[in-house]
Amino acid sequence: MDRLKATLTSLFLRKTTGVCVGALLACSALSHAQAGVSAEEIKKLGDTLTPYGAEKAGLKVNDVISIPDWTGGIQKKDWPADYKEPGQHHPNPYADDKPLFVVTADNMDEYAEFIPEGHKSLLKTYPDTFNIPVYQSRRSHSAP
């Protein structure tokens, strides 16, 4: 019985060791497959792209729906007065904002091209309690 136990243990260890070594090799090989960025793309950072690579230019869909240009995001001068120290939960800098409009089951057809199917279903299923308030768009992300 001891010999059978030793044989099974040895077999198990060999198989699991092989699997672990294979997984380790696969992971190390994958870590070297990194995306390269051309010098031309790097030159766009700070010019037409934000420091994190997003486009600085905004997008105007229509008179109501638009994404503003990125202008640097929230800077220290824009911090709410009740924000005192790093590590504190950030207060909402837009607490006084009011919705531009509210999408409901009654008016969702006006905005159908912008509403995902799941939200349309929620609006239809819960017309008295589910709605989508739409606020002014801001690009508040800042970078050092």
PDB file of N, CA and C in Angstrom, residues 87-122:
ATOM      1  N   GLY A  87      -5.958  62.132   0.364  1.00  0.00           N
ATOM      2  CA  GLY A  87      -6.478  60.960   1.051  1.00  0.00           C
ATOM      3  C   GLY A  87      -7.916  61.120   1.484  1.00  0.00           C
ATOM      4  N   GLN A  88      -8.365  62.367   1.578  1.00  0.00           N
ATOM      5  CA  GLN A  88      -9.763  62.622   1.916  1.00  0.00           C
ATOM      6  C   GLN A  88     -10.618  62.287   0.691  1.00  0.00           C
ATOM      7  N   HIS A  89     -11.813  61.761   0.914  1.00  0.00           N
ATOM      8  CA  HIS A  89     -12.718  61.496  -0.210  1.00  0.00           C
ATOM      9  C   HIS A  89     -13.041  62.830  -0.879  1.00  0.00           C
ATOM     10  N   HIS A  90     -12.913  62.877  -2.183  1.00  0.00           N
ATOM     11  CA  HIS A  90     -13.107  64.136  -2.899  1.00  0.00           C
ATOM     12  C   HIS A  90     -14.570  64.560  -2.890  1.00  0.00           C
ATOM     13  N   PRO A  91     -14.854  65.790  -2.516  1.00  0.00           N
ATOM     14  CA  PRO A  91     -16.222  66.291  -2.610  1.00  0.00           C
ATOM     15  C   PRO A  91     -16.616  66.448  -4.084  1.00  0.00           C
ATOM     16  N   ASN A  92     -17.890  66.420  -4.351  1.00  0.00           N
ATOM     17  CA  ASN A  92     -18.394  66.569  -5.711  1.00  0.00           C
ATOM     18  C   ASN A  92     -18.234  68.020  -6.162  1.00  0.00           C
ATOM     19  N   PRO A  93     -17.386  68.296  -7.156  1.00  0.00           N
ATOM     20  CA  PRO A  93     -17.208  69.678  -7.602  1.00  0.00           C
ATOM     21  C   PRO A  93     -18.406  70.191  -8.404  1.00  0.00           C
ATOM     22  N   TYR A  94     -19.323  69.301  -8.742  1.00  0.00           N
ATOM     23  CA  TYR A  94     -20.481  69.695  -9.554  1.00  0.00           C
ATOM     24  C   TYR A  94     -21.791  69.453  -8.808  1.00  0.00           C
ATOM     25  N   ALA A  95     -21.765  69.555  -7.505  1.00  0.00           N
ATOM     26  CA  ALA A  95     -22.942  69.260  -6.686  1.00  0.00           C
ATOM     27  C   ALA A  95     -24.133  70.159  -7.018  1.00  0.00           C
ATOM     28  N   ASP A  96     -23.882  71.348  -7.519  1.00  0.00           N
ATOM     29  CA  ASP A  96     -24.975  72.280  -7.827  1.00  0.00           C
ATOM     30  C   ASP A  96     -25.548  72.099  -9.225  1.00  0.00           C
ATOM     31  N   ASP A  97     -24.971  71.198 -10.008  1.00  0.00           N
ATOM     32  CA  ASP A  97     -25.470  70.977 -11.372  1.00  0.00           C
ATOM     33  C   ASP A  97     -26.902  70.459 -11.368  1.00  0.00           C
ATOM     34  N   LYS A  98     -27.651  70.892 -12.342  1.00  0.00           N
ATOM     35  CA  LYS A  98     -29.006  70.402 -12.581  1.00  0.00           C
ATOM     36  C   LYS A  98     -29.001  69.688 -13.923  1.00  0.00           C
ATOM     37  N   PRO A  99     -29.828  68.652 -14.089  1.00  0.00           N
ATOM     38  CA  PRO A  99     -29.871  67.954 -15.377  1.00  0.00           C
ATOM     39  C   PRO A  99     -30.300  68.892 -16.508  1.00  0.00           C
ATOM     40  N   LEU A 100     -29.687  68.699 -17.674  1.00  0.00           N
ATOM     41  CA  LEU A 100     -30.108  69.448 -18.859  1.00  0.00           C
ATOM     42  C   LEU A 100     -31.487  68.966 -19.301  1.00  0.00           C
ATOM     43  N   PHE A 101     -31.686  67.659 -19.199  1.00  0.00           N
ATOM     44  CA  PHE A 101     -32.980  67.043 -19.493  1.00  0.00           C
ATOM     45  C   PHE A 101     -32.986  65.652 -18.878  1.00  0.00           C
ATOM     46  N   VAL A 102     -34.149  65.043 -18.842  1.00  0.00           N
ATOM     47  CA  VAL A 102     -34.288  63.701 -18.278  1.00  0.00           C
ATOM     48  C   VAL A 102     -34.949  62.815 -19.324  1.00  0.00           C
ATOM     49  N   VAL A 103     -34.305  61.696 -19.627  1.00  0.00           N
ATOM     50  CA  VAL A 103     -34.872  60.736 -20.569  1.00  0.00           C
ATOM     51  C   VAL A 103     -35.810  59.823 -19.784  1.00  0.00           C
ATOM     52  N   THR A 104     -37.033  59.715 -20.271  1.00  0.00           N
ATOM     53  CA  THR A 104     -38.039  58.862 -19.641  1.00  0.00           C
ATOM     54  C   THR A 104     -38.597  57.900 -20.687  1.00  0.00           C
ATOM     55  N   ALA A 105     -39.484  57.029 -20.245  1.00  0.00           N
ATOM     56  CA  ALA A 105     -40.132  56.111 -21.188  1.00  0.00           C
ATOM     57  C   ALA A 105     -40.937  56.901 -22.222  1.00  0.00           C
ATOM     58  N   ASP A 106     -41.459  58.059 -21.831  1.00  0.00           N
ATOM     59  CA  ASP A 106     -42.279  58.869 -22.743  1.00  0.00           C
ATOM     60  C   ASP A 106     -41.474  59.566 -23.833  1.00  0.00           C
ATOM     61  N   ASN A 107     -40.222  59.970 -23.540  1.00  0.00           N
ATOM     62  CA  ASN A 107     -39.456  60.735 -24.542  1.00  0.00           C
ATOM     63  C   ASN A 107     -38.219  59.998 -25.057  1.00  0.00           C
ATOM     64  N   MET A 108     -38.074  58.721 -24.722  1.00  0.00           N
ATOM     65  CA  MET A 108     -36.847  58.011 -25.106  1.00  0.00           C
ATOM     66  C   MET A 108     -36.684  57.878 -26.610  1.00  0.00           C
ATOM     67  N   ASP A 109     -37.752  57.937 -27.378  1.00  0.00           N
ATOM     68  CA  ASP A 109     -37.623  57.835 -28.838  1.00  0.00           C
ATOM     69  C   ASP A 109     -36.803  58.987 -29.413  1.00  0.00           C
ATOM     70  N   GLU A 110     -36.853  60.157 -28.772  1.00  0.00           N
ATOM     71  CA  GLU A 110     -36.063  61.311 -29.233  1.00  0.00           C
ATOM     72  C   GLU A 110     -34.558  61.043 -29.134  1.00  0.00           C
ATOM     73  N   TYR A 111     -34.173  60.211 -28.187  1.00  0.00           N
ATOM     74  CA  TYR A 111     -32.758  59.956 -27.910  1.00  0.00           C
ATOM     75  C   TYR A 111     -32.373  58.504 -28.189  1.00  0.00           C
ATOM     76  N   ALA A 112     -33.215  57.778 -28.915  1.00  0.00           N
ATOM     77  CA  ALA A 112     -33.047  56.333 -29.115  1.00  0.00           C
ATOM     78  C   ALA A 112     -31.662  55.950 -29.629  1.00  0.00           C
ATOM     79  N   GLU A 113     -31.095  56.760 -30.525  1.00  0.00           N
ATOM     80  CA  GLU A 113     -29.792  56.390 -31.098  1.00  0.00           C
ATOM     81  C   GLU A 113     -28.658  56.458 -30.077  1.00  0.00           C
ATOM     82  N   PHE A 114     -28.883  57.126 -28.949  1.00  0.00           N
ATOM     83  CA  PHE A 114     -27.840  57.278 -27.934  1.00  0.00           C
ATOM     84  C   PHE A 114     -28.051  56.369 -26.722  1.00  0.00           C
ATOM     85  N   ILE A 115     -29.166  55.667 -26.668  1.00  0.00           N
ATOM     86  CA  ILE A 115     -29.504  54.863 -25.491  1.00  0.00           C
ATOM     87  C   ILE A 115     -29.238  53.383 -25.762  1.00  0.00           C
ATOM     88  N   PRO A 116     -28.447  52.733 -24.922  1.00  0.00           N
ATOM     89  CA  PRO A 116     -28.210  51.292 -25.090  1.00  0.00           C
ATOM     90  C   PRO A 116     -29.515  50.502 -24.919  1.00  0.00           C
ATOM     91  N   GLU A 117     -29.571  49.342 -25.542  1.00  0.00           N
ATOM     92  CA  GLU A 117     -30.785  48.516 -25.512  1.00  0.00           C
ATOM     93  C   GLU A 117     -31.197  48.155 -24.082  1.00  0.00           C
ATOM     94  N   GLY A 118     -30.234  47.893 -23.223  1.00  0.00           N
ATOM     95  CA  GLY A 118     -30.558  47.551 -21.837  1.00  0.00           C
ATOM     96  C   GLY A 118     -31.267  48.681 -21.115  1.00  0.00           C
ATOM     97  N   HIS A 119     -30.834  49.911 -21.370  1.00  0.00           N
ATOM     98  CA  HIS A 119     -31.482  51.069 -20.751  1.00  0.00           C
ATOM     99  C   HIS A 119     -32.880  51.278 -21.322  1.00  0.00           C
ATOM    100  N   LYS A 120     -33.033  51.053 -22.618  1.00  0.00           N
ATOM    101  CA  LYS A 120     -34.370  51.159 -23.225  1.00  0.00           C
ATOM    102  C   LYS A 120     -35.322  50.176 -22.555  1.00  0.00           C
ATOM    103  N   SER A 121     -34.828  48.975 -22.322  1.00  0.00           N
ATOM    104  CA  SER A 121     -35.647  47.953 -21.671  1.00  0.00           C
ATOM    105  C   SER A 121     -36.023  48.374 -20.251  1.00  0.00           C
ATOM    106  N   LEU A 122     -35.076  48.951 -19.524  1.00  0.00           N
ATOM    107  CA  LEU A 122     -35.370  49.427 -18.170  1.00  0.00           C
ATOM    108  C   LEU A 122     -36.395  50.551 -18.188  1.00  0.00           C
TER     109      LEU A 122
END
